[in-house]
Short mmCIF file of C-alpha atoms and ligand atoms in Angstrom, two decimals:
data_model
loop_
_atom_site.label_atom_id
_atom_site.label_comp_id
_atom_site.label_asym_id
_atom_site.label_seq_id
_atom_site.Cartn_x
_atom_site.Cartn_y
_atom_site.Cartn_z
CA MET A 1 0.02 -0.03 0.09
CA SER A 2 1.61 3.26 -1.02
CA ILE A 3 1.70 6.21 1.22
CA LYS A 4 -0.58 8.00 -1.22
CA ASN A 5 -3.46 5.64 -0.54
CA ARG A 6 -3.32 6.43 3.12
CA THR A 7 -6.05 8.75 4.61
CA LYS A 8 -5.26 11.07 7.53
CA ILE A 9 -7.77 10.44 10.34
CA LYS A 10 -8.67 14.04 10.39
CA GLU A 11 -9.90 13.70 6.87
CA ALA A 12 -11.51 10.30 7.43
CA LEU A 13 -13.50 11.66 10.41
CA ASN A 14 -14.62 14.57 8.25
CA SER A 15 -15.70 12.36 5.42
CA THR A 16 -19.23 12.32 4.29
CA GLU A 17 -18.51 9.70 1.60
CA LEU A 18 -19.17 6.54 3.48
CA ASN A 19 -18.94 2.76 2.67
CA ARG A 20 -15.64 3.10 0.85
CA THR A 21 -12.37 1.25 1.83
CA ILE A 22 -9.63 3.42 3.10
CA THR A 23 -6.37 2.90 4.92
CA VAL A 24 -5.49 4.74 8.03
CA LYS A 25 -2.15 4.62 10.02
CA GLY A 26 -1.26 5.72 13.36
CA TRP A 27 -0.64 4.96 17.07
CA VAL A 28 -3.05 2.99 19.23
CA ARG A 29 -4.46 5.03 22.07
CA THR A 30 -6.64 2.39 23.73
CA ARG A 31 -8.16 -1.07 23.16
CA ARG A 32 -11.12 -2.60 24.67
CA GLY A 33 -13.70 -5.12 23.80
CA ASN A 34 -14.10 -8.91 24.22
CA LYS A 35 -13.28 -12.19 22.58
CA LYS A 36 -15.56 -11.48 19.70
CA ILE A 37 -14.87 -7.77 18.94
CA ALA A 38 -12.24 -5.40 19.62
CA PHE A 39 -12.50 -1.35 19.60
CA ILE A 40 -9.23 0.29 18.93
CA ALA A 41 -8.93 4.11 19.35
CA LEU A 42 -6.22 5.11 16.59
CA ASN A 43 -4.69 8.45 16.50
CA ASP A 44 -2.17 9.81 13.80
CA GLY A 45 -1.70 13.37 15.17
CA SER A 46 -3.62 14.97 12.42
CA THR A 47 -6.27 15.78 14.92
CA ILE A 48 -7.09 15.53 18.67
CA ASN A 49 -9.81 13.08 17.65
CA ASN A 50 -9.24 9.47 17.49
CA ILE A 51 -10.87 7.14 14.97
CA GLN A 52 -12.47 3.90 16.13
CA VAL A 53 -11.37 0.72 14.50
CA VAL A 54 -13.71 -2.09 15.04
CA ALA A 55 -12.19 -5.51 14.45
CA ASP A 56 -13.86 -8.88 14.41
CA VAL A 57 -11.55 -10.77 16.74
CA PRO A 58 -11.86 -14.24 15.27
CA SER A 59 -10.83 -13.01 11.82
CA PHE A 60 -7.38 -11.90 12.94
CA PRO A 61 -4.49 -14.03 14.15
CA ASP A 62 -4.02 -14.03 17.91
CA GLU A 63 -0.35 -13.28 17.41
CA LEU A 64 -1.31 -9.94 15.80
CA LEU A 65 -4.04 -8.76 18.10
CA ARG A 66 -1.91 -9.57 21.10
CA HIS A 67 0.37 -6.76 20.01
CA ILE A 68 -2.48 -4.10 19.61
CA THR A 69 -1.84 -2.25 22.79
CA THR A 70 -1.51 1.46 23.80
CA GLY A 71 1.37 2.98 21.77
CA ALA A 72 1.66 0.29 19.09
CA SER A 73 1.75 1.53 15.54
CA VAL A 74 -0.45 0.09 12.96
CA SER A 75 -1.95 0.36 9.46
CA VAL A 76 -5.56 -0.44 9.22
CA THR A 77 -7.50 -1.05 6.00
CA GLY A 78 -11.32 -1.28 6.17
CA LYS A 79 -14.70 0.20 5.38
CA LEU A 80 -15.64 3.67 6.64
CA ALA A 81 -19.02 3.14 8.13
CA PRO A 82 -21.38 5.35 10.16
CA SER A 83 -20.87 4.98 13.96
CA VAL A 84 -23.23 5.05 16.77
CA GLY A 85 -21.18 4.55 19.98
CA SER A 86 -17.74 5.95 19.29
CA GLY A 87 -18.51 9.75 19.81
CA GLN A 88 -17.57 10.37 16.23
CA ASN A 89 -19.77 10.08 13.13
CA VAL A 90 -17.80 7.39 11.41
CA GLU A 91 -15.54 4.37 12.30
CA ILE A 92 -13.57 1.81 10.30
CA HIS A 93 -14.54 -1.87 10.09
CA ALA A 94 -11.09 -3.43 9.92
CA GLU A 95 -10.47 -5.86 6.97
CA ASN A 96 -6.76 -5.94 7.25
CA ILE A 97 -4.49 -4.75 10.12
CA GLU A 98 -0.64 -4.57 9.77
CA LEU A 99 1.52 -4.13 12.82
CA TYR A 100 4.49 -1.74 12.47
CA GLY A 101 5.92 -1.64 15.79
CA SER A 102 4.59 -3.09 19.24
CA ALA A 103 4.92 -1.13 22.51
CA ASP A 104 5.47 -3.47 25.44
CA PRO A 105 2.62 -2.40 28.07
CA ALA A 106 5.12 -3.22 30.92
CA SER A 107 7.51 -0.71 29.85
CA TYR A 108 5.73 1.89 27.66
CA PRO A 109 5.69 4.98 29.79
CA LEU A 110 2.42 6.57 28.48
CA GLN A 111 -0.43 4.64 29.91
CA LYS A 112 -4.16 5.21 29.45
CA LYS A 113 -4.44 7.03 32.80
CA GLY A 114 -3.43 10.83 32.95
CA HIS A 115 0.06 11.68 33.61
CA SER A 116 1.23 14.97 35.44
CA LEU A 117 2.84 17.72 33.19
CA GLU A 118 5.82 17.43 35.34
CA PHE A 119 6.22 13.74 34.52
CA LEU A 120 5.65 14.26 30.94
CA ARG A 121 8.46 17.04 30.89
CA GLU A 122 10.82 14.22 31.79
CA ILE A 123 9.62 12.11 28.72
CA ALA A 124 9.54 15.02 26.24
CA HIS A 125 10.57 12.53 23.61
CA LEU A 126 7.29 10.71 23.94
CA ARG A 127 4.84 13.58 25.17
CA PRO A 128 3.87 14.60 21.75
CA ARG A 129 1.73 11.45 21.60
CA THR A 130 -0.52 12.81 24.37
CA ASN A 131 -3.81 14.65 23.75
CA THR A 132 -2.36 17.65 25.51
CA PHE A 133 0.94 18.05 23.61
CA GLY A 134 -0.51 17.11 20.31
CA ALA A 135 -2.92 19.92 20.71
CA ILE A 136 -0.12 22.28 21.88
CA PHE A 137 2.20 21.50 18.99
CA ARG A 138 -0.65 21.75 16.42
CA ILE A 139 -1.58 25.12 17.78
CA ARG A 140 2.14 26.16 17.66
CA HIS A 141 2.33 25.27 14.00
CA THR A 142 -0.73 27.15 13.25
CA MET A 143 0.25 30.28 15.05
CA SER A 144 3.62 30.11 13.16
CA TYR A 145 1.80 30.09 10.02
CA ALA A 146 -0.56 32.90 11.10
CA ILE A 147 2.50 35.04 11.89
CA HIS A 148 3.75 34.68 8.38
CA LYS A 149 0.37 35.26 6.90
CA TYR A 150 -0.28 38.42 8.89
CA PHE A 151 2.97 40.10 7.78
CA ASN A 152 2.93 38.88 4.28
CA ASP A 153 -0.61 40.20 3.85
CA LYS A 154 0.64 43.54 5.19
CA GLY A 155 3.64 43.87 2.67
CA PHE A 156 6.36 43.08 5.35
CA PHE A 157 9.40 41.06 4.28
CA TYR A 158 10.85 38.14 6.33
CA LEU A 159 14.44 38.96 7.00
CA HIS A 160 16.72 36.32 8.24
CA THR A 161 19.09 37.83 10.80
CA PRO A 162 22.14 36.04 12.03
CA ILE A 163 22.15 33.62 14.85
CA ILE A 164 25.78 34.00 15.61
CA THR A 165 26.78 37.60 16.20
CA GLY A 166 29.38 39.79 17.70
CA SER A 167 27.21 42.34 19.41
CA ASP A 168 24.85 42.32 22.39
CA ALA A 169 21.64 43.99 21.23
CA GLU A 170 20.07 44.35 24.51
CA GLY A 171 23.24 45.09 26.36
CA ALA A 172 22.35 42.98 29.29
CA GLY A 173 25.33 40.74 28.72
CA GLU A 174 23.36 37.50 29.04
CA MET A 175 24.90 35.60 26.14
CA PHE A 176 26.07 32.16 25.29
CA ARG A 177 29.66 32.22 23.90
CA VAL A 178 30.25 30.59 20.50
CA THR A 179 33.89 29.38 20.17
CA THR A 180 36.01 26.56 18.59
CA LEU A 181 39.02 27.40 20.84
CA ASP A 182 40.54 24.62 22.95
CA MET A 183 39.06 25.13 26.26
CA MET A 184 41.82 23.27 27.95
CA ASN A 185 44.50 25.21 26.35
CA PRO A 186 43.31 28.47 24.75
CA PRO A 187 45.64 30.78 23.00
CA ARG A 188 46.64 33.80 25.18
CA THR A 189 47.52 37.35 24.38
CA GLU A 190 50.56 38.77 26.05
CA ASP A 191 48.81 40.06 28.97
CA GLY A 192 47.24 36.61 29.60
CA LYS A 193 43.72 37.07 28.20
CA ILE A 194 42.22 34.55 25.82
CA ASN A 195 43.09 35.48 22.35
CA TYR A 196 40.05 35.59 20.27
CA ARG A 197 41.91 36.68 17.20
CA GLU A 198 42.71 32.95 16.88
CA ASP A 199 39.17 31.93 17.37
CA PHE A 200 36.94 30.79 14.35
CA PHE A 201 35.71 34.28 13.50
CA GLY A 202 38.72 36.12 14.63
CA LYS A 203 36.84 37.82 17.35
CA GLU A 204 34.45 37.15 20.14
CA THR A 205 31.08 35.85 19.18
CA ASN A 206 27.92 34.59 20.90
CA LEU A 207 24.23 33.30 20.11
CA THR A 208 22.11 36.25 19.40
CA VAL A 209 19.70 37.67 22.14
CA SER A 210 17.69 39.55 19.58
CA GLY A 211 17.58 40.11 15.66
CA GLN A 212 16.62 43.72 16.05
CA LEU A 213 19.82 45.53 15.26
CA GLU A 214 20.12 43.78 11.90
CA GLY A 215 16.40 44.10 11.49
CA GLU A 216 16.72 47.76 11.58
CA LEU A 217 19.26 47.61 8.76
CA GLY A 218 16.61 45.75 6.76
CA ALA A 219 13.79 48.28 7.65
CA LEU A 220 15.88 51.20 6.58
CA ALA A 221 15.97 49.85 3.06
CA LEU A 222 12.71 47.68 2.71
CA SER A 223 10.52 49.79 4.98
CA ASP A 224 8.77 46.97 6.64
CA ILE A 225 10.42 43.72 7.62
CA TYR A 226 10.01 41.12 10.47
CA THR A 227 12.27 38.33 11.85
CA PHE A 228 11.04 35.14 13.22
CA GLY A 229 13.76 33.04 14.72
CA PRO A 230 15.40 31.49 17.63
CA THR A 231 17.12 33.78 20.33
CA PHE A 232 19.16 32.76 23.25
CA ARG A 233 19.59 34.29 26.83
CA ALA A 234 21.94 32.98 29.59
CA GLU A 235 19.93 34.55 32.30
CA ASN A 236 19.65 32.30 35.24
CA SER A 237 15.89 32.74 35.47
CA ASN A 238 14.13 29.59 36.71
CA THR A 239 10.75 31.01 36.16
CA PRO A 240 7.55 29.57 34.36
CA ARG A 241 7.96 32.33 31.85
CA HIS A 242 11.63 32.24 30.80
CA LEU A 243 13.58 29.90 28.50
CA ALA A 244 17.30 29.99 27.72
CA GLU A 245 16.31 29.30 24.05
CA PHE A 246 13.08 31.00 22.68
CA TRP A 247 11.59 32.17 19.41
CA MET A 248 10.92 35.76 18.78
CA ILE A 249 9.07 37.71 16.22
CA GLU A 250 10.55 41.10 15.65
CA PRO A 251 8.96 43.56 13.05
CA GLU A 252 10.74 46.79 12.35
CA MET A 253 9.09 49.58 10.46
CA ALA A 254 10.43 52.70 8.76
CA PHE A 255 8.38 55.81 9.26
CA TYR A 256 6.47 54.39 12.34
CA ASP A 257 6.36 56.46 15.41
CA ILE A 258 5.55 54.95 18.94
CA ASN A 259 1.80 55.30 18.41
CA ASP A 260 1.96 53.44 15.12
CA ASN A 261 4.04 50.90 16.83
CA MET A 262 1.38 50.36 19.53
CA ASP A 263 -1.31 50.16 16.95
CA LEU A 264 0.43 47.41 14.99
CA ALA A 265 1.20 45.32 18.21
CA GLU A 266 -2.34 45.44 19.33
CA ASP A 267 -3.65 44.58 15.98
CA PHE A 268 -1.14 41.77 15.57
CA LEU A 269 -1.99 40.19 18.95
CA LYS A 270 -5.75 40.26 18.14
CA PHE A 271 -5.17 38.76 14.85
CA LEU A 272 -3.28 36.00 16.21
CA THR A 273 -5.77 35.32 18.91
CA GLU A 274 -8.59 35.23 16.50
CA PHE A 275 -6.82 32.92 14.13
CA ALA A 276 -6.27 30.49 16.99
CA LEU A 277 -9.92 30.60 17.81
CA GLY A 278 -10.97 30.19 14.11
CA HIS A 279 -8.37 27.48 13.18
CA CYS A 280 -7.66 25.47 16.33
CA TYR A 281 -11.09 25.23 18.05
CA ASP A 282 -10.98 21.44 18.76
CA ASP A 283 -7.59 21.72 20.41
CA LEU A 284 -8.47 24.85 22.37
CA LEU A 285 -11.84 23.37 23.52
CA PHE A 286 -9.76 20.34 24.91
CA LEU A 287 -7.39 22.46 26.64
CA ASN A 288 -10.16 24.66 27.92
CA ASN A 289 -12.07 21.56 29.49
CA MET A 290 -8.78 19.87 30.65
CA TYR A 291 -6.89 22.71 32.27
CA ASP A 292 -8.37 26.13 32.34
CA LYS A 293 -12.09 26.65 32.12
CA GLU A 294 -11.73 30.35 31.35
CA LEU A 295 -9.35 29.95 28.43
CA LEU A 296 -11.87 30.51 25.43
CA ASP A 297 -13.59 33.29 27.30
CA ARG A 298 -10.26 35.01 27.90
CA LEU A 299 -9.22 34.61 24.30
CA LYS A 300 -12.59 35.95 22.98
CA SER A 301 -12.18 39.04 25.35
CA VAL A 302 -8.79 40.04 24.19
CA THR A 303 -9.99 40.13 20.58
CA SER A 304 -12.92 42.43 21.31
CA THR A 305 -11.43 44.98 23.88
CA ASP A 306 -9.20 48.07 23.36
CA PHE A 307 -5.83 47.71 25.12
CA LYS A 308 -5.53 50.17 27.98
CA ARG A 309 -2.49 52.53 27.16
CA ILE A 310 -0.70 54.23 30.12
CA THR A 311 2.68 55.76 30.91
CA TYR A 312 5.20 54.07 33.31
CA THR A 313 4.69 57.22 35.69
CA GLU A 314 0.91 56.53 35.74
CA ALA A 315 1.65 52.84 36.33
CA ILE A 316 3.87 53.65 39.37
CA ASP A 317 1.07 55.90 40.74
CA ILE A 318 -1.62 53.11 40.47
CA LEU A 319 0.69 50.73 42.02
CA SER A 320 1.70 53.05 44.91
CA SER A 321 -2.02 53.87 45.69
CA SER A 322 -3.26 50.31 45.34
CA GLY A 323 -2.60 49.47 49.07
CA VAL A 324 -1.31 46.03 47.95
CA LYS A 325 1.82 44.78 49.66
CA PHE A 326 4.00 43.42 46.83
CA GLU A 327 6.87 41.29 47.34
CA PHE A 328 9.10 43.70 45.32
CA PRO A 329 8.26 47.23 46.37
CA ASN A 330 8.57 49.80 43.57
CA SER A 331 9.09 53.48 43.17
CA TRP A 332 9.69 55.70 40.03
CA GLY A 333 12.90 54.36 38.53
CA SER A 334 12.56 50.70 39.26
CA ASP A 335 11.61 48.14 36.87
CA LEU A 336 8.18 46.46 36.92
CA GLN A 337 8.25 43.02 38.11
CA SER A 338 5.74 40.47 36.84
CA GLU A 339 3.48 40.73 40.12
CA HIS A 340 3.15 44.49 39.23
CA GLU A 341 2.45 43.85 35.61
CA ARG A 342 -0.29 41.29 36.55
CA TYR A 343 -1.91 43.57 39.16
CA LEU A 344 -2.32 46.20 36.40
CA VAL A 345 -3.73 43.81 33.91
CA GLU A 346 -5.75 41.37 36.01
CA ARG A 347 -6.93 43.46 38.95
CA HIS A 348 -6.84 47.14 38.08
CA PHE A 349 -7.75 47.32 34.26
CA LYS A 350 -8.92 43.84 33.69
CA LYS A 351 -7.62 44.01 30.19
CA PRO A 352 -4.38 44.13 28.27
CA VAL A 353 -2.24 47.14 29.14
CA ILE A 354 0.42 48.96 26.92
CA ILE A 355 2.92 50.89 29.17
CA THR A 356 5.13 53.71 27.40
CA GLY A 357 7.52 56.23 28.69
CA TYR A 358 9.88 53.98 30.81
CA PRO A 359 12.92 55.56 32.56
CA LYS A 360 15.87 55.47 30.11
CA ASP A 361 18.00 53.77 32.82
CA ILE A 362 16.01 50.54 32.77
CA LYS A 363 15.81 50.23 29.06
CA ALA A 364 18.17 49.37 26.15
CA PHE A 365 20.51 52.06 24.58
CA TYR A 366 18.71 52.20 21.11
CA MET A 367 15.29 53.68 22.43
CA LYS A 368 14.26 57.08 21.36
CA GLN A 369 14.75 59.62 24.22
CA ASN A 370 11.97 61.93 25.26
CA ASP A 371 12.52 65.65 25.59
CA ASP A 372 12.25 65.25 29.47
CA GLY A 373 15.72 63.73 29.62
CA LYS A 374 14.45 60.96 31.72
CA THR A 375 12.30 58.72 29.79
CA VAL A 376 12.39 56.74 26.50
CA ARG A 377 9.66 55.84 23.90
CA ALA A 378 9.60 52.22 24.98
CA MET A 379 6.37 50.12 25.03
CA ASP A 380 5.73 47.00 26.79
CA VAL A 381 2.48 45.07 26.15
CA LEU A 382 1.25 43.14 29.27
CA PHE A 383 -1.19 40.40 28.97
CA PRO A 384 -3.42 38.56 31.57
CA ARG A 385 -1.47 35.58 33.17
CA ILE A 386 1.63 36.46 31.34
CA GLY A 387 2.87 39.88 32.36
CA GLU A 388 5.24 41.14 29.51
CA ILE A 389 4.49 39.67 26.25
CA VAL A 390 5.81 42.30 23.85
CA GLY A 391 8.74 44.69 24.42
CA GLY A 392 9.49 47.40 21.82
CA SER A 393 10.18 51.02 21.17
CA GLN A 394 10.55 53.91 18.75
CA ARG A 395 14.34 53.85 17.98
CA GLU A 396 16.85 56.68 18.50
CA ASP A 397 17.24 58.07 14.97
CA GLU A 398 19.55 61.11 15.83
CA LEU A 399 23.03 60.16 15.49
CA LEU A 400 24.56 62.35 18.24
CA LYS A 401 22.06 61.30 20.96
CA LEU A 402 22.66 57.62 20.14
CA GLU A 403 26.35 58.06 20.24
CA THR A 404 26.26 59.86 23.43
CA ARG A 405 24.14 57.18 25.03
CA ILE A 406 26.41 54.39 23.84
CA LYS A 407 29.31 56.22 25.41
CA GLU A 408 27.43 56.87 28.67
CA LEU A 409 26.68 53.19 28.89
CA GLY A 410 30.31 52.20 28.02
CA LEU A 411 29.11 49.99 25.25
CA PRO A 412 31.68 48.83 22.62
CA GLU A 413 31.41 51.66 20.10
CA LYS A 414 33.55 50.08 17.50
CA ASP A 415 31.31 46.91 17.27
CA LEU A 416 28.33 49.13 16.57
CA LYS A 417 29.72 51.23 13.76
CA TRP A 418 27.60 49.50 11.21
CA TYR A 419 24.60 50.20 13.21
CA LEU A 420 25.43 53.92 13.51
CA ASP A 421 25.96 54.10 9.95
CA THR A 422 22.09 53.99 9.49
CA ARG A 423 21.85 57.16 11.46
CA ARG A 424 24.63 58.67 9.42
CA PHE A 425 23.17 57.98 6.07
CA GLY A 426 19.45 58.55 5.41
CA SER A 427 18.21 58.12 8.95
CA VAL A 428 14.39 58.09 9.40
CA PRO A 429 12.10 57.69 12.31
CA HIS A 430 11.39 54.07 12.94
CA SER A 431 10.04 51.53 15.49
CA GLY A 432 9.68 47.93 16.16
CA PHE A 433 8.90 45.31 18.73
CA GLY A 434 9.55 41.87 19.88
CA LEU A 435 7.00 39.26 20.71
CA GLY A 436 8.17 36.13 22.55
CA PHE A 437 6.53 33.29 20.63
CA GLU A 438 6.50 31.09 23.69
CA ARG A 439 4.80 33.80 25.83
CA MET A 440 2.21 34.11 23.16
CA MET A 441 1.82 30.26 23.12
CA LEU A 442 1.24 30.36 26.87
CA PHE A 443 -1.49 32.79 26.38
CA ILE A 444 -3.16 31.14 23.71
CA THR A 445 -3.01 27.48 25.18
CA GLY A 446 -3.59 28.59 28.74
CA MET A 447 -0.71 26.45 29.96
CA SER A 448 1.05 27.88 33.05
CA ASN A 449 4.68 26.72 32.41
CA ILE A 450 6.67 27.83 29.36
CA ARG A 451 8.34 24.50 29.32
CA ASP A 452 5.04 23.00 28.19
CA VAL A 453 4.65 24.97 24.92
CA MET A 454 8.30 24.48 23.72
CA PRO A 455 8.84 21.00 22.15
CA PHE A 456 12.25 20.53 23.77
CA PRO A 457 12.72 23.33 26.28
CA ARG A 458 16.28 24.62 27.35
CA THR A 459 16.52 26.01 30.89
CA PRO A 460 19.28 26.30 33.42
CA LYS A 461 20.72 22.87 34.01
CA ASN A 462 18.53 21.29 31.32
CA ALA A 463 19.36 20.45 27.72
CA GLU A 464 18.05 17.00 27.60
CA PHE A 465 16.83 15.53 24.14
O1 4AD B 1 11.81 42.85 25.84
P1 4AD B 1 12.90 41.95 25.01
O2 4AD B 1 14.16 41.72 25.66
O3 4AD B 1 13.01 42.87 23.68
C1 4AD B 1 13.94 42.64 22.77
O4 4AD B 1 14.63 41.85 22.66
C2 4AD B 1 13.88 43.84 21.73
N1 4AD B 1 15.17 43.57 20.84
C3 4AD B 1 12.61 43.56 20.88
C4 4AD B 1 12.44 44.53 19.76
O5 4AD B 1 12.31 45.74 20.08
N2 4AD B 1 12.73 44.17 18.44
O6 4AD B 1 12.30 40.81 24.60
C5 4AD B 1 11.04 40.79 23.67
C6 4AD B 1 10.12 39.76 24.15
C7 4AD B 1 9.62 39.79 25.63
O7 4AD B 1 8.59 40.76 25.74
C8 4AD B 1 9.09 38.44 25.99
O8 4AD B 1 7.90 38.16 25.41
C9 4AD B 1 10.19 37.59 25.14
O9 4AD B 1 10.70 38.36 24.17
N3 4AD B 1 11.21 37.10 26.20
C10 4AD B 1 11.40 35.84 26.63
N4 4AD B 1 10.59 34.67 26.33
C11 4AD B 1 10.85 33.63 26.91
N5 4AD B 1 12.11 33.51 27.65
C12 4AD B 1 12.89 34.57 27.94
N6 4AD B 1 14.08 34.27 28.65
C13 4AD B 1 12.59 35.75 27.17
N7 4AD B 1 12.99 36.97 27.25
C14 4AD B 1 12.32 37.81 26.58
MG1 MG B 2 11.47 43.54 27.83
#
């Protein structure tokens, strides 16, 4: 039987053309029945729903049926027939069953009973076979597609920015080094330091924390670009919202000011949420019923509400007069912690919030400085249950101000010469932002730990699989 003749289970379940013979292939979820008849729930990952295979036990060899247990892989050919009891409209009456691989019930880790998410993280190589992770990874795919669709339809160009770089875009110094030097015996300079001139690239390099700086180079030629790629942060944050390797979407737009930037971010987030509701409903319904009864309502509410826009100074005033005892106290000048962000979103405004006008000292060097000399045109979008989901800004487009800021912060100016050239030649007002893809996935799926929306998460002391 050629692959071409195989029907995906999703298509079989939606079929209205019955009483024809088809072949489905997949993994056995459960098997029940008696000596005469066996009911096999089969899943191939194309949908959360299983197809029921009905087999007349005496027509099949014992040696074959013995192996039809949870986790085994099979090909089933049979008639597609109306079903009464399976919870689906159709089922398959098996004429031929071929076993690909058995799965010994004594050692197969995924049994019929539910497993905790913590346990499933330890067997991340098998968890895609569960309903939960099948749903999450299908949604992840659909969201990736929606991101490209959104920007393509708006005339943005997908720009591939480097993963290995020599610069630290965010200036936070949380980078993973990339080197081919012999760690046991590295070449040294005369003053005893490691001599990176002898390294692969002839200089120090690391994995990128953001594609933004190169993204700006693209925007100042193509007008509207976006990146969508892996980024890496060596921050030792063992929280349910941080990964050491995560995917980021970074649009960058020439001729956009901070207000245009906020409008785009809000429209984009609403589009993605609506797209999920329209294209992943079966999977979302499952997650809603299984983990988070408010998920669907929360998603719908975000698509239909205007995000609240306030300044950082207003946010500090609200927090100070809230009467709430926060774990981290704050005053003007301190960064907002996730507890503050969630208070503003979940308790005060009860909707997504965009904060602008942050103190320049807690934000990156490239942000456009306001005339007050204290704040920058930054914007963070805060979401319910997540806190910061998007970080962005209008960019400093004046050469002198940017150079002065780079000096003030003691950043390596020579490494940023190419970046400064964009301000030297044909500089324009421009803006952009970064959406953490896994933060968005947390919001869309209602999962509470970021390790559960990344197929193979990397976190401090964990790079298994
Ligand atoms: O706020 P961040 O650091 O902004 C930037 O990197 C800018 N260069 C973006 C831009 O303007 N083009 O990161 C952007 C977003 C955050 O809002 C958050 O959603 C996500 O990336 N993020 C993380 N997600 C998972 N794990 C981490 N360790 C993350 N750090 C940031
Ligand atoms: Mg940020």
